[in-house]
Every structure is written in structure tokens, then in C-alpha cells.
PDB file of C-alpha atoms in Angstrom:
ATOM      1  CA  GLN E   1      -8.686  15.527 -10.205  1.00 94.00           C
ATOM      2  CA  VAL E   2      -8.437  12.563  -7.721  1.00 96.00           C
ATOM      3  CA  GLN E   3      -6.085  13.852  -4.688  1.00 97.00           C
ATOM      4  CA  LEU E   4      -4.813  12.488  -1.472  1.00 98.00           C
ATOM      5  CA  VAL E   5      -2.558  14.977   0.441  1.00 98.00           C
ATOM      6  CA  GLU E   6      -0.909  14.261   4.166  1.00 98.00           C
ATOM      7  CA  SER E   7      -0.083  16.504   6.827  1.00 98.00           C
ATOM      8  CA  GLY E   8       1.086  16.302  10.260  1.00 98.00           C
ATOM      9  CA  GLY E   9       4.633  14.745   9.912  1.00 97.00           C
ATOM     10  CA  GLY E  10       7.432  15.966  11.884  1.00 98.00           C
ATOM     11  CA  VAL E  11      10.164  14.496  14.287  1.00 98.00           C
ATOM     12  CA  VAL E  12       8.724  13.665  17.810  1.00 98.00           C
ATOM     13  CA  GLN E  13      10.746  12.469  20.870  1.00 98.00           C
ATOM     14  CA  PRO E  14       9.974   9.182  21.944  1.00 98.00           C
ATOM     15  CA  GLY E  15       6.740   8.191  23.568  1.00 98.00           C
ATOM     16  CA  ARG E  16       5.274  11.540  22.688  1.00 98.00           C
ATOM     17  CA  SER E  17       2.207  11.689  20.177  1.00 98.00           C
ATOM     18  CA  LEU E  18       1.943  12.820  16.536  1.00 98.00           C
ATOM     19  CA  GLY E  19      -1.547  13.483  14.363  1.00 98.00           C
ATOM     20  CA  LEU E  20      -1.865  13.362  11.065  1.00 98.00           C
ATOM     21  CA  SER E  21      -4.715  14.090   8.321  1.00 98.00           C
ATOM     22  CA  CYS E  22      -5.447  13.081   4.815  1.00 98.00           C
ATOM     23  CA  ALA E  23      -7.389  15.522   2.819  1.00 98.00           C
ATOM     24  CA  ALA E  24      -9.254  14.267   0.117  1.00 98.00           C
ATOM     25  CA  SER E  25     -10.635  15.751  -2.932  1.00 98.00           C
ATOM     26  CA  GLY E  26     -11.900  14.506  -6.517  1.00 97.00           C
ATOM     27  CA  PHE E  27     -14.143  11.662  -5.390  1.00 97.00           C
ATOM     28  CA  THR E  28     -17.078  10.970  -3.329  1.00 97.00           C
ATOM     29  CA  PHE E  29     -14.709  10.334   0.159  1.00 97.00           C
ATOM     30  CA  SER E  30     -17.746   9.347   1.969  1.00 96.00           C
ATOM     31  CA  ASN E  31     -18.191   6.331  -0.027  1.00 95.00           C
ATOM     32  CA  TYR E  32     -15.046   4.639  -0.011  1.00 96.00           C
ATOM     33  CA  ALA E  33     -12.871   3.422   3.258  1.00 96.00           C
ATOM     34  CA  MET E  34      -9.481   4.496   3.832  1.00 96.00           C
ATOM     35  CA  HIS E  35      -6.108   3.075   4.326  1.00 97.00           C
ATOM     36  CA  TRP E  36      -2.768   4.168   6.475  1.00 98.00           C
ATOM     37  CA  VAL E  37       0.468   2.439   4.877  1.00 98.00           C
ATOM     38  CA  ARG E  38       3.650   3.849   5.969  1.00 98.00           C
ATOM     39  CA  GLN E  39       7.150   2.909   4.517  1.00 98.00           C
ATOM     40  CA  ALA E  40      10.442   2.529   7.265  1.00 98.00           C
ATOM     41  CA  PRO E  41      13.097   4.691   5.413  1.00 97.00           C
ATOM     42  CA  GLY E  42      14.395   1.983   2.441  1.00 96.00           C
ATOM     43  CA  LYS E  43      12.322  -0.508   3.387  1.00 98.00           C
ATOM     44  CA  GLY E  44       8.970  -2.039   2.080  1.00 98.00           C
ATOM     45  CA  LEU E  45       5.417  -1.069   2.614  1.00 98.00           C
ATOM     46  CA  GLU E  46       3.506  -1.704   5.801  1.00 98.00           C
ATOM     47  CA  TRP E  47      -0.505  -1.786   5.935  1.00 98.00           C
ATOM     48  CA  VAL E  48      -1.267   0.102   9.056  1.00 98.00           C
ATOM     49  CA  ALA E  49      -4.970   0.325   9.508  1.00 97.00           C
ATOM     50  CA  ILE E  50      -8.523   0.504   7.760  1.00 96.00           C
ATOM     51  CA  LEU E  51     -11.443   2.871   8.153  1.00 96.00           C
ATOM     52  CA  SER E  52     -14.611   1.709   6.743  1.00 94.00           C
ATOM     53  CA  TYR E  53     -16.149   4.269   4.257  1.00 94.00           C
ATOM     54  CA  ASP E  54     -18.802   5.318   8.226  1.00 94.00           C
ATOM     55  CA  GLY E  55     -16.041   5.155  10.195  1.00 94.00           C
ATOM     56  CA  THR E  56     -17.673   1.973  11.950  1.00 94.00           C
ATOM     57  CA  LYS E  57     -15.035  -0.699  11.168  1.00 94.00           C
ATOM     58  CA  LYS E  58     -11.748  -0.356  11.706  1.00 96.00           C
ATOM     59  CA  TYR E  59      -8.688  -3.092  11.846  1.00 96.00           C
ATOM     60  CA  TYR E  60      -4.796  -2.021  12.777  1.00 97.00           C
ATOM     61  CA  ALA E  61      -1.653  -3.879  12.281  1.00 97.00           C
ATOM     62  CA  ASP E  62      -0.401  -5.552  15.338  1.00 97.00           C
ATOM     63  CA  SER E  63       2.308  -3.332  14.920  1.00 97.00           C
ATOM     64  CA  VAL E  64       0.334  -0.665  16.026  1.00 98.00           C
ATOM     65  CA  LYS E  65      -2.658  -1.947  17.735  1.00 98.00           C
ATOM     66  CA  GLY E  66      -3.525  -0.184  21.209  1.00 98.00           C
ATOM     67  CA  ARG E  67      -1.192   2.805  20.289  1.00 98.00           C
ATOM     68  CA  PHE E  68      -2.777   4.201  16.901  1.00 98.00           C
ATOM     69  CA  THR E  69      -6.187   5.378  16.582  1.00 98.00           C
ATOM     70  CA  ILE E  70      -7.944   5.801  12.577  1.00 98.00           C
ATOM     71  CA  SER E  71     -10.777   8.498  12.143  1.00 98.00           C
ATOM     72  CA  ARG E  72     -12.185  10.064   9.343  1.00 98.00           C
ATOM     73  CA  ASP E  73     -14.578  13.447   9.191  1.00 98.00           C
ATOM     74  CA  ASN E  74     -16.714  12.853   6.275  1.00 97.00           C
ATOM     75  CA  SER E  75     -18.100  16.432   6.429  1.00 98.00           C
ATOM     76  CA  LYS E  76     -14.312  17.360   5.538  1.00 98.00           C
ATOM     77  CA  ASN E  77     -13.237  14.633   3.461  1.00 98.00           C
ATOM     78  CA  THR E  78     -10.478  13.767   6.098  1.00 98.00           C
ATOM     79  CA  LEU E  79      -8.647  10.616   7.678  1.00 98.00           C
ATOM     80  CA  PHE E  80      -7.007  10.631  10.397  1.00 98.00           C
ATOM     81  CA  LEU E  81      -3.977   8.798  11.979  1.00 98.00           C
ATOM     82  CA  GLN E  82      -3.422   9.427  15.850  1.00 98.00           C
ATOM     83  CA  MET E  83      -0.371   8.039  17.061  1.00 98.00           C
ATOM     84  CA  ASN E  84       0.800   7.520  20.311  1.00 98.00           C
ATOM     85  CA  SER E  85       3.498   5.859  22.419  1.00 98.00           C
ATOM     86  CA  LEU E  86       5.621   6.509  19.451  1.00 98.00           C
ATOM     87  CA  THR E  87       8.978   4.769  19.541  1.00 98.00           C
ATOM     88  CA  ALA E  88      11.987   4.786  16.968  1.00 98.00           C
ATOM     89  CA  GLU E  89      10.361   1.583  14.822  1.00 98.00           C
ATOM     90  CA  ASP E  90       7.560   3.929  14.014  1.00 98.00           C
ATOM     91  CA  THR E  91       9.922   6.052  11.805  1.00 98.00           C
ATOM     92  CA  ALA E  92       8.596   5.803   8.157  1.00 98.00           C
ATOM     93  CA  MET E  93       6.905   7.696   5.905  1.00 98.00           C
ATOM     94  CA  TYR E  94       2.789   8.123   6.158  1.00 98.00           C
ATOM     95  CA  TYR E  95       0.710   7.393   3.461  1.00 98.00           C
ATOM     96  CA  CYS E  96      -3.013   7.675   3.267  1.00 98.00           C
ATOM     97  CA  ALA E  97      -4.413   5.522   0.421  1.00 98.00           C
ATOM     98  CA  LYS E  98      -8.508   4.966  -1.504  1.00 97.00           C
ATOM     99  CA  ASN E  99      -9.858   1.469  -1.242  1.00 96.00           C
ATOM    100  CA  SER E 100     -10.428   1.070  -5.077  1.00 93.00           C
ATOM    101  CA  GLY E 101     -14.022  -0.057  -4.052  1.00 87.00           C
ATOM    102  CA  SER E 102     -16.798   0.788  -2.075  1.00 81.00           C
ATOM    103  CA  ASP E 103     -16.675  -2.886  -0.370  1.00 83.00           C
ATOM    104  CA  PHE E 104     -14.683  -2.428   3.025  1.00 80.00           C
ATOM    105  CA  TRP E 105     -13.104  -6.127   1.532  1.00 84.00           C
ATOM    106  CA  GLY E 106     -11.617  -7.778  -1.672  1.00 88.00           C
ATOM    107  CA  ASN E 107     -10.391  -4.206  -2.764  1.00 93.00           C
ATOM    108  CA  PRO E 108      -6.701  -3.131  -3.651  1.00 96.00           C
ATOM    109  CA  PHE E 109      -5.381   0.574  -3.581  1.00 97.00           C
ATOM    110  CA  ASP E 110      -5.997   2.828  -6.260  1.00 97.00           C
ATOM    111  CA  ILE E 111      -4.728   6.507  -4.857  1.00 97.00           C
ATOM    112  CA  TRP E 112      -2.258   7.058  -2.637  1.00 98.00           C
ATOM    113  CA  GLY E 113      -1.435  10.448  -1.041  1.00 98.00           C
ATOM    114  CA  GLN E 114       2.391  12.102  -1.215  1.00 98.00           C
ATOM    115  CA  GLY E 115       3.241  11.172   2.265  1.00 98.00           C
ATOM    116  CA  THR E 116       4.296  12.980   5.312  1.00 98.00           C
ATOM    117  CA  MET E 117       7.185  12.131   7.225  1.00 98.00           C
ATOM    118  CA  VAL E 118       7.263  10.825  10.840  1.00 98.00           C
ATOM    119  CA  THR E 119      10.717  10.948  12.741  1.00 98.00           C
ATOM    120  CA  VAL E 120      10.751   9.286  16.198  1.00 98.00           C
ATOM    121  CA  SER E 121      13.919  10.769  17.808  1.00 97.00           C
ATOM    122  CA  SER E 122      15.235  12.384  21.080  1.00 95.00           C
TER     123      SER E 122
ATOM    124  CA  ASP P   1      -1.303 -14.261   9.696  1.00 90.00           C
ATOM    125  CA  ILE P   2      -0.812 -15.049   5.655  1.00 93.00           C
ATOM    126  CA  GLN P   3       2.653 -14.590   4.948  1.00 96.00           C
ATOM    127  CA  MET P   4       3.731 -13.063   1.136  1.00 98.00           C
ATOM    128  CA  THR P   5       7.138 -13.600  -0.065  1.00 98.00           C
ATOM    129  CA  GLN P   6       8.737 -12.211  -3.722  1.00 98.00           C
ATOM    130  CA  SER P   7      11.407 -13.650  -5.442  1.00 98.00           C
ATOM    131  CA  PRO P   8      13.747 -12.594  -6.320  1.00 97.00           C
ATOM    132  CA  SER P   9      14.639  -9.525  -4.197  1.00 98.00           C
ATOM    133  CA  SER P  10      15.984  -8.270  -6.773  1.00 98.00           C
ATOM    134  CA  VAL P  11      17.067  -8.544 -10.610  1.00 98.00           C
ATOM    135  CA  SER P  12      19.129  -6.499 -13.361  1.00 98.00           C
ATOM    136  CA  ALA P  13      18.071  -6.940 -16.538  1.00 98.00           C
ATOM    137  CA  SER P  14      18.822  -5.555 -20.097  1.00 98.00           C
ATOM    138  CA  VAL P  15      16.303  -3.425 -22.116  1.00 98.00           C
ATOM    139  CA  GLY P  16      14.069  -5.633 -23.751  1.00 98.00           C
ATOM    140  CA  ASP P  17      14.486  -9.187 -21.491  1.00 98.00           C
ATOM    141  CA  ARG P  18      11.990 -10.347 -20.072  1.00 98.00           C
ATOM    142  CA  VAL P  19      11.620 -10.159 -16.509  1.00 98.00           C
ATOM    143  CA  THR P  20       9.124 -12.365 -13.956  1.00 98.00           C
ATOM    144  CA  ILE P  21       8.704 -11.778 -10.594  1.00 98.00           C
ATOM    145  CA  THR P  22       7.235 -14.691  -8.241  1.00 98.00           C
ATOM    146  CA  CYS P  23       5.183 -13.372  -4.936  1.00 98.00           C
ATOM    147  CA  ARG P  24       3.909 -16.830  -3.306  1.00 98.00           C
ATOM    148  CA  ALA P  25       1.301 -16.189  -0.260  1.00 98.00           C
ATOM    149  CA  SER P  26       1.562 -18.807   2.922  1.00 97.00           C
ATOM    150  CA  GLN P  27      -2.578 -20.347   1.962  1.00 96.00           C
ATOM    151  CA  GLY P  28      -4.571 -19.419  -0.468  1.00 96.00           C
ATOM    152  CA  ILE P  29      -6.008 -15.856  -0.975  1.00 96.00           C
ATOM    153  CA  SER P  30      -7.745 -16.747  -3.757  1.00 95.00           C
ATOM    154  CA  HIS P  31      -7.315 -14.239  -7.009  1.00 97.00           C
ATOM    155  CA  TYR P  32      -7.304 -11.576  -4.235  1.00 97.00           C
ATOM    156  CA  LEU P  33      -3.654 -10.144  -5.552  1.00 98.00           C
ATOM    157  CA  ALA P  34      -2.271  -6.786  -5.976  1.00 98.00           C
ATOM    158  CA  TRP P  35       0.952  -5.754  -7.995  1.00 98.00           C
ATOM    159  CA  TYR P  36       2.135  -2.242  -6.848  1.00 98.00           C
ATOM    160  CA  GLN P  37       5.056   0.144  -8.607  1.00 98.00           C
ATOM    161  CA  GLN P  38       7.223   2.330  -6.876  1.00 98.00           C
ATOM    162  CA  LYS P  39       9.836   3.791  -8.442  1.00 98.00           C
ATOM    163  CA  PRO P  40      12.663   5.951  -6.708  1.00 96.00           C
ATOM    164  CA  GLY P  41      11.441   8.538  -4.683  1.00 96.00           C
ATOM    165  CA  LYS P  42       7.731   8.023  -5.420  1.00 97.00           C
ATOM    166  CA  VAL P  43       4.384   6.926  -4.300  1.00 98.00           C
ATOM    167  CA  PRO P  44       3.185   3.159  -4.963  1.00 98.00           C
ATOM    168  CA  LYS P  45       1.315   2.741  -7.955  1.00 98.00           C
ATOM    169  CA  LEU P  46      -1.029   0.394  -8.841  1.00 98.00           C
ATOM    170  CA  LEU P  47      -0.574  -2.068 -11.604  1.00 98.00           C
ATOM    171  CA  ILE P  48      -2.493  -4.675 -11.299  1.00 98.00           C
ATOM    172  CA  SER P  49      -5.822  -6.432  -9.733  1.00 97.00           C
ATOM    173  CA  VAL P  50      -7.409  -9.337  -9.387  1.00 97.00           C
ATOM    174  CA  ALA P  51      -3.933 -10.847  -9.814  1.00 97.00           C
ATOM    175  CA  SER P  52      -3.814 -10.507 -13.612  1.00 98.00           C
ATOM    176  CA  THR P  53      -6.501  -7.396 -14.558  1.00 97.00           C
ATOM    177  CA  LEU P  54      -4.556  -4.425 -16.135  1.00 98.00           C
ATOM    178  CA  ARG P  55      -5.184  -1.596 -14.735  1.00 97.00           C
ATOM    179  CA  SER P  56      -6.430   1.385 -16.578  1.00 96.00           C
ATOM    180  CA  GLY P  57      -3.118   2.842 -18.938  1.00 96.00           C
ATOM    181  CA  VAL P  58      -0.941   0.276 -17.591  1.00 98.00           C
ATOM    182  CA  PRO P  59       1.432  -0.586 -20.446  1.00 98.00           C
ATOM    183  CA  SER P  60       0.598  -3.845 -21.988  1.00 98.00           C
ATOM    184  CA  ARG P  61       4.413  -5.331 -21.490  1.00 98.00           C
ATOM    185  CA  PHE P  62       3.081  -5.739 -17.831  1.00 98.00           C
ATOM    186  CA  SER P  63       0.750  -8.802 -17.208  1.00 98.00           C
ATOM    187  CA  GLY P  64      -0.015 -10.757 -13.979  1.00 98.00           C
ATOM    188  CA  SER P  65      -0.869 -14.228 -13.588  1.00 98.00           C
ATOM    189  CA  GLY P  66      -1.894 -16.848 -10.889  1.00 97.00           C
ATOM    190  CA  GLY P  67      -3.844 -17.568  -8.295  1.00 97.00           C
ATOM    191  CA  GLY P  68      -4.286 -19.853  -4.580  1.00 96.00           C
ATOM    192  CA  THR P  69      -0.670 -19.087  -3.608  1.00 97.00           C
ATOM    193  CA  GLU P  70       1.262 -18.927  -6.633  1.00 98.00           C
ATOM    194  CA  PHE P  71       1.103 -15.543  -8.456  1.00 98.00           C
ATOM    195  CA  SER P  72       3.758 -13.796 -10.817  1.00 98.00           C
ATOM    196  CA  LEU P  73       4.397 -10.371 -12.108  1.00 98.00           C
ATOM    197  CA  THR P  74       6.069 -10.443 -15.685  1.00 98.00           C
ATOM    198  CA  ILE P  75       7.775  -7.505 -17.613  1.00 98.00           C
ATOM    199  CA  SER P  76       7.605  -8.694 -21.547  1.00 98.00           C
ATOM    200  CA  SER P  77      10.114  -5.918 -22.832  1.00 98.00           C
ATOM    201  CA  LEU P  78      11.959  -4.189 -20.116  1.00 98.00           C
ATOM    202  CA  GLN P  79      12.159  -0.554 -20.796  1.00 98.00           C
ATOM    203  CA  PRO P  80      13.965   1.570 -18.601  1.00 98.00           C
ATOM    204  CA  GLU P  81      11.061   3.071 -17.284  1.00 98.00           C
ATOM    205  CA  ASP P  82      10.020   0.201 -15.433  1.00 98.00           C
ATOM    206  CA  VAL P  83      12.941   0.466 -13.025  1.00 98.00           C
ATOM    207  CA  ALA P  84      11.216   0.358  -9.753  1.00 98.00           C
ATOM    208  CA  THR P  85      10.394  -1.872  -6.902  1.00 98.00           C
ATOM    209  CA  TYR P  86       7.499  -4.079  -7.276  1.00 98.00           C
ATOM    210  CA  TYR P  87       5.229  -5.375  -4.351  1.00 98.00           C
ATOM    211  CA  CYS P  88       2.990  -8.009  -4.004  1.00 98.00           C
ATOM    212  CA  GLN P  89      -0.195  -7.398  -2.031  1.00 98.00           C
ATOM    213  CA  ARG P  90      -3.330  -9.764  -0.506  1.00 97.00           C
ATOM    214  CA  TYR P  91      -6.425  -8.288  -0.242  1.00 96.00           C
ATOM    215  CA  ASP P  92      -8.729 -11.012   0.431  1.00 93.00           C
ATOM    216  CA  SER P  93      -8.887 -10.317   4.397  1.00 91.00           C
ATOM    217  CA  VAL P  94      -7.213  -8.233   7.335  1.00 92.00           C
ATOM    218  CA  PRO P  95      -3.810  -7.308   7.161  1.00 94.00           C
ATOM    219  CA  TRP P  96      -3.620  -6.327   4.008  1.00 95.00           C
ATOM    220  CA  THR P  97      -0.126  -7.705   3.457  1.00 96.00           C
ATOM    221  CA  PHE P  98       2.661  -6.644   1.240  1.00 98.00           C
ATOM    222  CA  GLY P  99       5.624  -9.012   0.054  1.00 98.00           C
ATOM    223  CA  GLN P 100       8.651  -7.483   0.831  1.00 98.00           C
ATOM    224  CA  GLY P 101       9.479  -5.854  -2.634  1.00 98.00           C
ATOM    225  CA  THR P 102      11.480  -6.746  -5.795  1.00 98.00           C
ATOM    226  CA  LYS P 103      13.710  -4.369  -7.069  1.00 98.00           C
ATOM    227  CA  VAL P 104      14.120  -4.195 -10.798  1.00 98.00           C
ATOM    228  CA  GLU P 105      17.292  -2.815 -12.131  1.00 98.00           C
ATOM    229  CA  ILE P 106      18.638  -2.241 -16.154  1.00 98.00           C
ATOM    230  CA  LYS P 107      22.124  -4.281 -16.496  1.00 96.00           C
TER     231      LYS P 107
END
């Protein structure tokens, strides 16, 4: 069964850091680019970052560039998101999502995790 | 960046009605357009890719059309289980922008 399970969310003070993980199973993790997508409470979906299958190419949304870092450990089938200098605007459910194809470009997201909630509050 | 604009932002229709949602890209994105369904409290689900290709298991009452800058998602006969927010998404290039969503409700 193809599955993505996020963890690491919680309540964090503004300016602090938090790391998220996404454990993948049921598919060959090392063959696919992976994304992080977030959704603020009651709001729409916002793409956050993408990492290529081998970890060599990555892109970020302007809203997180310079503060967030996406990485992966293919030996452990795990995707990560390190979030620094958090602000209230980062409060959201964070989903990891699988690229539907092996190509970096031109593929939508076919598998989503259940999400992990990040709340930035003093 | 290319902007994705959906209309309407919400629609209320009766069971059996035909519902159409439009997604407009600020620049051409060829056919690199996906539609997602997010039911209340649930995870987004990929319905349609390449503007018009239904994903496996998606009911045939859903259909997508369009290309370039104008796209649409149609539910031919609205069912109670279709209550959800629907998002379009460009995936031709970075950033992988979503539309703001269209909430579909039963009248």
C-alpha cells in the first residue's frame, strides 16, 4: 500500500525552528521527486518545495526561500523539511506529496500524506 | 509567476445538476493542468491530470477540458459525495501554483 506519513508538527514560538519528516512506503521512494505543500487553516493549498529523486535539484516558494530546507534520505525512504525563522504566517497543515512521474517536471501529485499541523504562536 | 484563477469561488447546486468550474492561467501552460478534490477534513485527491485525463477510480461524471490558459472541470450529475473544494494546479514549471479553490455544495 502506497503511503506517506508525516510527523514532527507542533506548537513553536515565532522565530524558532522545527523539522518535519515524511516516511514513505509501498513504492520505490528513490525514483520520485517529492514535494511539501501547506494549507493554512480555512485556506487553500500552497506549494512549498520540491526535491528531485536524488536530492540534487530543489526549488522553493518565494514565501519560504532562505528559511526552509528540503532534504531526503533515500536509504530510509524519508523526506524532510527544516523550517527556520518561523512566523505566524507559517501556521498550516503541512503535507508531503509524491510526484506522479519520475521526471522532475510535468507531473502532478498523485499521493498525499495525512499532514502534520504546525502552529507558530507565542 | 503564473497565476491560477478559479471561478466561481463557490457553487451550490442540486443533486443531479451539471456543475462547471473554470480555471484560468495568467500565461499559457499547455496541458499541464491538474484538478484535485479535497473533501472536508480530508487530504487532497488527484482527479484529473494533463487537463482532461481522468485518474484511475475517478467516477466518469467528472471530466476536464481546455488547454493553454483556459480550463474547466465538469461534474455532469452532482452527487452528495461530491461535496468538496476543488483546486486546479499548474505543473509545467516552478512554482507549482494552485488555484484558490472552488467550494461545491448541495442546495
